[in-house]
């Protein structure tokens, strides 16, 4: 069975600094996808970044990058130059197998301080 | 604008009543999903549909039912058999299976008393 683990319930970061949110995963599927979503207080889930299991390079999307270490089964999200608007819950998720079902971690609450 | 709509944003029901949550998308996506989120938790999959007139149970399907008569619509019924229906419900869609990001609607917060 697939599983996502996020061990940081909450994180603080100063505005303009970088922050890393941890995510480890477990799967027996050779092909899988790793995702990060942001959930502001409004509740909507916003897609941030995707990494495929066969991708050789780490994914990047603007200020977001995914530090993919396949051997360690980790997929940490790095946010550079944090902004106040980055304060939200962040969820790591994965898919695998023949369907696109998402398995979510329990999330990390990020608070950006001025 | 393309997107996913869920209505209403907040829904209140008495225990023992069935309630249907709507989800509509105009993204021309084949696959649609329903998730449930409880406070302090991640999302858990209730049902998903990869094509019209077909759907499969997710991890927590008991007490829920769905239909997929049109590509654009995937309503979720929370039945009286669902023991703990109060939660935040999110609908999502994607272009296909395997590796495609899912786009989420704004969610419906259901409270049953």
Coordinates of N, CA, C and O in Angstrom, one line a residue, chain A:
Chain A
X1 N 0.8 -1.2 0.0 CA 0.0 0.0 0.0 C 0.9 1.2 0.0 O 2.0 1.2 0.5
X2 N 0.3 2.3 -0.6 CA 1.1 3.5 -0.7 C 0.9 4.3 0.6 O -0.2 4.3 1.2
X3 N 1.9 5.1 1.0 CA 1.8 5.9 2.2 C 2.6 7.2 2.0 O 3.7 7.1 1.5
X4 N 2.1 8.3 2.5 CA 2.8 9.5 2.6 C 3.0 10.0 4.0 O 2.0 9.9 4.8
X5 N 4.2 10.4 4.4 CA 4.4 10.8 5.8 C 5.0 12.2 5.8 O 6.0 12.5 5.1
X6 N 4.3 13.1 6.5 CA 4.8 14.5 6.7 C 5.0 14.6 8.2 O 4.0 14.6 8.9
X7 N 6.2 14.8 8.6 CA 6.5 14.7 10.1 C 6.5 16.1 10.8 O 6.6 16.2 12.0
X8 N 6.3 17.1 10.0 CA 6.3 18.5 10.6 C 4.9 19.0 10.6 O 4.3 19.4 9.6
X9 N 4.3 19.0 11.8 CA 2.9 19.5 11.9 C 2.8 21.0 11.6 O 1.9 21.5 11.0
X10 N 3.9 21.8 12.0 CA 3.9 23.2 11.8 C 5.3 23.7 11.7 O 6.3 23.1 12.2
X11 N 5.4 24.8 10.9 CA 6.7 25.4 10.6 C 6.6 26.9 10.7 O 5.5 27.4 10.2
X12 N 7.6 27.6 11.1 CA 7.7 29.0 11.1 C 8.9 29.4 10.1 O 9.9 28.8 10.2
X13 N 8.7 30.5 9.4 CA 9.8 31.0 8.6 C 9.7 32.5 8.5 O 8.6 33.0 8.5
X14 N 10.8 33.2 8.4 CA 10.8 34.6 8.3 C 10.6 35.0 6.8 O 11.1 34.2 5.9
X15 N 9.9 36.0 6.6 CA 9.7 36.5 5.2 C 11.0 36.7 4.5 O 12.0 37.0 5.1
X16 N 11.0 36.3 3.2 CA 12.2 36.3 2.3 C 13.2 35.2 2.5 O 14.1 35.1 1.8
X17 N 13.0 34.4 3.6 CA 13.9 33.3 3.7 C 13.3 32.0 3.0 O 12.2 32.0 2.7
X18 N 14.2 31.0 2.8 CA 13.8 29.8 2.2 C 13.3 28.8 3.3 O 13.8 28.9 4.4
X19 N 12.4 27.9 2.9 CA 12.0 26.9 3.9 C 11.8 25.6 3.1 O 11.4 25.5 2.0
X20 N 12.1 24.5 3.9 CA 11.9 23.1 3.3 C 10.9 22.4 4.1 O 11.0 22.3 5.3
X21 N 9.9 21.9 3.4 CA 8.8 21.0 4.0 C 9.1 19.6 3.6 O 9.3 19.2 2.5
X22 N 9.2 18.7 4.7 CA 9.6 17.4 4.5 C 8.4 16.4 4.0 O 7.3 16.6 4.5
X23 N 8.8 15.5 3.2 CA 7.8 14.5 2.8 C 8.5 13.2 2.4 O 9.5 13.2 1.7
X24 N 8.1 12.1 3.0 CA 8.7 10.8 2.6 C 7.5 9.9 2.2 O 6.3 10.2 2.6
X25 N 7.8 9.0 1.3 CA 6.7 8.2 0.8 C 7.1 6.7 0.8 O 8.3 6.4 0.9
X26 N 6.1 5.9 0.6 CA 6.4 4.4 0.5 C 5.4 3.8 -0.5 O 4.2 4.1 -0.5
X27 N 6.0 3.1 -1.5 CA 5.2 2.5 -2.5 C 6.0 1.3 -3.1 O 7.3 1.3 -3.1
X28 N 5.3 0.3 -3.6 CA 6.0 -0.8 -4.3 C 5.8 -0.6 -5.8 O 6.4 -1.4 -6.6
X29 N 5.1 0.4 -6.3 CA 4.9 0.6 -7.7 C 6.2 1.3 -8.3 O 6.7 2.2 -7.7
X30 N 6.7 0.8 -9.4 CA 7.8 1.4 -10.0 C 7.5 2.8 -10.6 O 8.4 3.6 -10.8
X31 N 6.3 3.0 -11.0 CA 5.8 4.2 -11.6 C 4.9 4.9 -10.7 O 3.8 4.4 -10.4
X32 N 5.2 6.2 -10.4 CA 4.4 6.9 -9.5 C 4.6 8.4 -9.7 O 5.6 8.8 -10.3
X33 N 3.7 9.2 -9.2 CA 3.8 10.6 -9.3 C 3.8 11.2 -7.9 O 3.0 10.8 -7.0
X34 N 4.5 12.3 -7.7 CA 4.5 13.0 -6.4 C 4.0 14.4 -6.6 O 4.4 15.1 -7.6
X35 N 3.2 14.9 -5.7 CA 2.6 16.2 -5.9 C 2.7 17.0 -4.6 O 2.7 16.4 -3.5
X36 N 2.7 18.3 -4.7 CA 2.5 19.2 -3.5 C 1.3 20.1 -3.8 O 1.2 20.7 -4.9
X37 N 0.5 20.2 -2.8 CA -0.7 21.1 -2.9 C -0.6 22.1 -1.7 O -0.2 21.8 -0.6
X38 N -1.2 23.3 -2.0 CA -1.3 24.3 -0.9 C -2.7 24.5 -0.6 O -3.6 24.6 -1.5
X39 N -3.1 24.6 0.7 CA -4.5 24.8 1.1 C -4.5 26.0 2.0 O -4.2 26.0 3.2
X40 N -4.9 27.2 1.4 CA -5.1 28.4 2.3 C -6.3 28.2 3.2 O -7.0 27.2 3.1
X41 N -6.5 29.2 4.0 CA -7.6 29.1 5.0 C -9.0 29.0 4.3 O -10.0 28.5 4.9
X42 N -9.1 29.4 3.1 CA -10.4 29.3 2.3 C -10.7 27.9 2.0 O -11.9 27.6 1.7
X43 N -9.8 27.0 2.0 CA -10.1 25.5 1.9 C -9.7 25.0 0.5 O -9.6 23.7 0.4
X44 N -9.6 25.8 -0.5 CA -9.4 25.2 -1.8 C -8.0 24.6 -1.9 O -7.0 25.2 -1.3
X45 N -7.8 23.6 -2.6 CA -6.5 22.9 -2.8 C -5.9 23.5 -4.1 O -6.5 23.4 -5.2
X46 N -4.7 24.0 -4.0 CA -4.0 24.6 -5.1 C -2.8 23.8 -5.5 O -1.9 23.6 -4.7
X47 N -2.8 23.3 -6.7 CA -1.6 22.5 -7.2 C -0.4 23.3 -7.3 O -0.4 24.4 -7.8
X48 N 0.7 22.8 -6.8 CA 2.0 23.6 -6.8 C 3.0 23.0 -7.8 O 3.6 23.7 -8.6
X49 N 3.3 21.7 -7.6 CA 4.4 21.1 -8.3 C 4.2 19.6 -8.4 O 3.6 19.0 -7.6
X50 N 4.8 19.0 -9.5 CA 4.7 17.6 -9.8 C 6.1 17.0 -10.1 O 6.9 17.6 -10.8
X51 N 6.3 15.8 -9.6 CA 7.6 15.1 -9.9 C 7.2 13.6 -10.3 O 6.5 12.9 -9.5
X52 N 7.6 13.2 -11.5 CA 7.4 11.8 -11.9 C 8.5 10.9 -11.4 O 9.7 11.4 -11.3
X53 N 8.2 9.7 -11.1 CA 9.2 8.8 -10.6 C 10.4 8.5 -11.5 O 11.5 8.2 -11.1
X54 N 10.2 8.7 -12.8 CA 11.3 8.5 -13.8 C 11.9 9.8 -14.2 O 12.9 9.8 -15.0
X55 N 11.5 10.9 -13.7 CA 12.1 12.2 -14.0 C 13.5 12.2 -13.4 O 13.7 12.0 -12.2
X56 N 14.5 12.6 -14.3 CA 15.8 12.7 -13.8 C 16.2 13.9 -13.1 O 17.0 13.9 -12.2
X57 N 15.5 15.0 -13.4 CA 15.8 16.3 -12.8 C 14.7 16.6 -11.8 O 13.5 16.3 -11.9
X58 N 15.1 17.4 -10.8 CA 14.1 17.9 -9.8 C 13.2 18.9 -10.5 O 13.6 19.7 -11.3
X59 N 11.9 18.8 -10.1 CA 10.9 19.7 -10.7 C 11.1 21.1 -10.0 O 11.4 21.2 -8.9
X60 N 10.8 22.1 -10.9 CA 10.8 23.5 -10.3 C 9.6 24.3 -11.0 O 9.3 24.0 -12.1
X61 N 9.0 25.1 -10.2 CA 7.9 26.0 -10.7 C 8.0 27.3 -9.9 O 7.5 27.4 -8.8
X62 N 8.7 28.3 -10.6 CA 8.8 29.5 -9.9 C 9.6 29.4 -8.6 O 10.7 29.0 -8.6
X63 N 9.0 29.9 -7.5 CA 9.7 29.8 -6.2 C 9.6 28.4 -5.6 O 10.2 28.2 -4.5
X64 N 8.9 27.5 -6.2 CA 8.8 26.1 -5.6 C 9.8 25.2 -6.4 O 9.9 25.2 -7.6
X65 N 10.4 24.4 -5.6 CA 11.2 23.3 -6.2 C 11.0 22.0 -5.3 O 10.7 22.1 -4.1
X66 N 11.1 20.9 -6.0 CA 10.9 19.6 -5.3 C 12.3 18.9 -5.2 O 12.9 18.6 -6.3
X67 N 12.7 18.6 -4.1 CA 14.0 17.9 -3.9 C 13.7 16.4 -3.8 O 13.4 15.9 -2.8
X68 N 13.9 15.8 -4.9 CA 13.5 14.4 -5.1 C 14.7 13.5 -4.9 O 15.7 13.6 -5.7
X69 N 14.7 12.7 -3.8 CA 15.7 11.7 -3.6 C 15.1 10.3 -3.6 O 14.6 9.9 -2.6
X70 N 15.2 9.7 -4.7 CA 14.4 8.4 -5.0 C 14.9 7.3 -4.0 O 14.1 6.6 -3.5
X71 N 16.2 7.2 -3.8 CA 16.7 6.1 -3.0 C 16.3 6.3 -1.5 O 16.0 5.3 -0.8
X72 N 16.1 7.5 -1.1 CA 15.6 7.8 0.2 C 14.1 7.9 0.3 O 13.6 8.1 1.4
X73 N 13.4 7.8 -0.8 CA 12.0 7.9 -0.9 C 11.5 9.2 -0.2 O 10.6 9.2 0.6
X74 N 12.2 10.3 -0.6 CA 11.8 11.6 -0.1 C 11.5 12.6 -1.2 O 12.1 12.5 -2.3
X75 N 10.6 13.5 -0.9 CA 10.1 14.5 -2.0 C 9.9 15.8 -1.3 O 8.7 16.2 -1.2
X76 N 10.9 16.4 -0.8 CA 10.7 17.6 0.0 C 10.4 18.8 -0.9 O 11.0 19.0 -2.0
X77 N 9.6 19.7 -0.4 CA 9.2 21.0 -1.1 C 10.1 22.1 -0.5 O 10.2 22.3 0.7
X78 N 10.7 22.8 -1.4 CA 11.5 24.0 -1.0 C 10.8 25.2 -1.6 O 10.6 25.3 -2.8
X79 N 10.5 26.1 -0.7 CA 10.0 27.4 -1.1 C 11.0 28.5 -0.9 O 11.5 28.7 0.3
X80 N 11.4 29.2 -1.9 CA 12.5 30.2 -1.8 C 11.8 31.5 -1.6 O 10.7 31.7 -2.0
X81 N 12.5 32.4 -0.9 CA 12.0 33.8 -0.7 C 10.6 33.8 -0.3 O 9.7 34.3 -1.0
X82 N 10.3 33.3 0.9 CA 9.0 33.2 1.4 C 8.2 34.5 1.5 O 8.8 35.6 1.8
X83 N 6.9 34.5 1.2 CA 6.1 35.6 1.2 C 5.0 35.4 2.2 O 4.6 34.3 2.6
X84 N 4.4 36.5 2.7 CA 3.3 36.4 3.7 C 2.2 35.5 3.2 O 1.5 34.8 3.9
X85 N 1.9 35.6 1.9 CA 0.9 34.9 1.3 C 1.1 33.4 1.2 O 0.2 32.6 0.8
X86 N 2.3 33.0 1.5 CA 2.7 31.5 1.5 C 2.1 30.8 2.8 O 2.2 29.6 2.9
X87 N 1.7 31.6 3.7 CA 1.1 31.0 5.0 C -0.1 30.1 4.6 O -1.1 30.7 4.1
X88 N 0.0 28.9 4.9 CA -1.1 27.9 4.5 C -0.7 26.5 5.0 O 0.4 26.3 5.5
X89 N -1.6 25.6 4.8 CA -1.3 24.2 4.9 C -0.7 23.7 3.6 O -1.2 24.0 2.5
X90 N 0.2 22.8 3.7 CA 0.9 22.2 2.6 C 0.8 20.7 2.6 O 1.2 20.1 3.7
X91 N 0.3 20.1 1.6 CA 0.1 18.7 1.5 C 1.0 18.0 0.5 O 1.0 18.5 -0.7
X92 N 1.6 17.0 0.8 CA 2.3 16.1 -0.1 C 1.4 15.0 -0.5 O 0.6 14.5 0.4
X93 N 1.4 14.6 -1.7 CA 0.5 13.5 -2.2 C 1.2 12.7 -3.2 O 2.2 13.1 -3.9
X94 N 0.7 11.5 -3.4 CA 1.2 10.6 -4.5 C 0.2 9.8 -5.2 O -0.9 9.6 -4.6
X95 N 0.5 9.4 -6.4 CA -0.4 8.5 -7.2 C 0.5 7.4 -7.6 O 1.7 7.5 -7.6
X96 N -0.2 6.3 -8.0 CA 0.6 5.2 -8.5 C -0.4 4.2 -9.1 O -1.6 4.2 -8.9
X97 N 0.2 3.2 -9.9 CA -0.7 2.2 -10.5 C -1.4 2.7 -11.7 O -1.1 3.8 -12.2
X98 N -2.5 2.1 -12.0 CA -3.3 2.4 -13.2 C -4.3 3.6 -13.0 O -4.8 4.1 -14.0
X99 N -4.5 4.0 -11.8 CA -5.4 5.1 -11.6 C -4.7 6.3 -11.2 O -3.5 6.3 -10.9
X100 N -5.4 7.4 -11.1 CA -4.8 8.6 -10.6 C -5.3 9.0 -9.2 O -5.3 10.2 -8.8
X101 N -5.5 8.0 -8.4 CA -6.0 8.2 -7.0 C -4.8 8.9 -6.3 O -3.7 8.5 -6.3
X102 N -5.2 10.0 -5.6 CA -4.2 10.7 -4.8 C -4.2 10.2 -3.3 O -5.3 10.1 -2.7
X103 N -3.0 9.8 -2.8 CA -2.9 9.5 -1.4 C -2.2 10.7 -0.7 O -1.1 11.1 -1.2
X104 N -2.8 11.3 0.3 CA -2.3 12.5 0.9 C -1.6 12.2 2.3 O -2.0 11.3 3.0
X105 N -0.6 13.1 2.6 CA -0.1 13.1 3.9 C -1.0 14.0 4.8 O -2.0 14.5 4.4
X106 N -0.6 14.1 6.1 CA -1.4 14.9 7.0 C -1.2 16.4 7.0 O -1.9 17.1 7.6
X107 N -0.2 16.8 6.2 CA 0.0 18.2 6.0 C 1.0 18.9 7.0 O 1.2 18.4 8.1
X108 N 1.5 20.0 6.6 CA 2.3 20.9 7.4 C 1.8 22.3 7.3 O 1.6 22.9 6.2
X109 N 1.5 22.9 8.5 CA 1.0 24.3 8.5 C 2.2 25.2 8.6 O 3.0 25.2 9.5
X110 N 2.3 26.0 7.5 CA 3.4 27.0 7.4 C 3.0 28.4 7.8 O 2.0 28.8 7.3
X111 N 3.7 29.0 8.6 CA 3.4 30.4 9.0 C 4.6 31.3 8.7 O 5.7 31.0 9.1
X112 N 4.4 32.3 7.8 CA 5.5 33.2 7.4 C 5.3 34.4 8.2 O 4.3 35.1 8.2
X113 N 6.4 34.7 8.9 CA 6.4 35.9 9.8 C 7.1 37.1 9.2 O 8.1 37.0 8.5
X114 N 6.5 38.3 9.4 CA 7.2 39.5 8.8 C 8.4 39.9 9.5 O 8.7 39.4 10.6

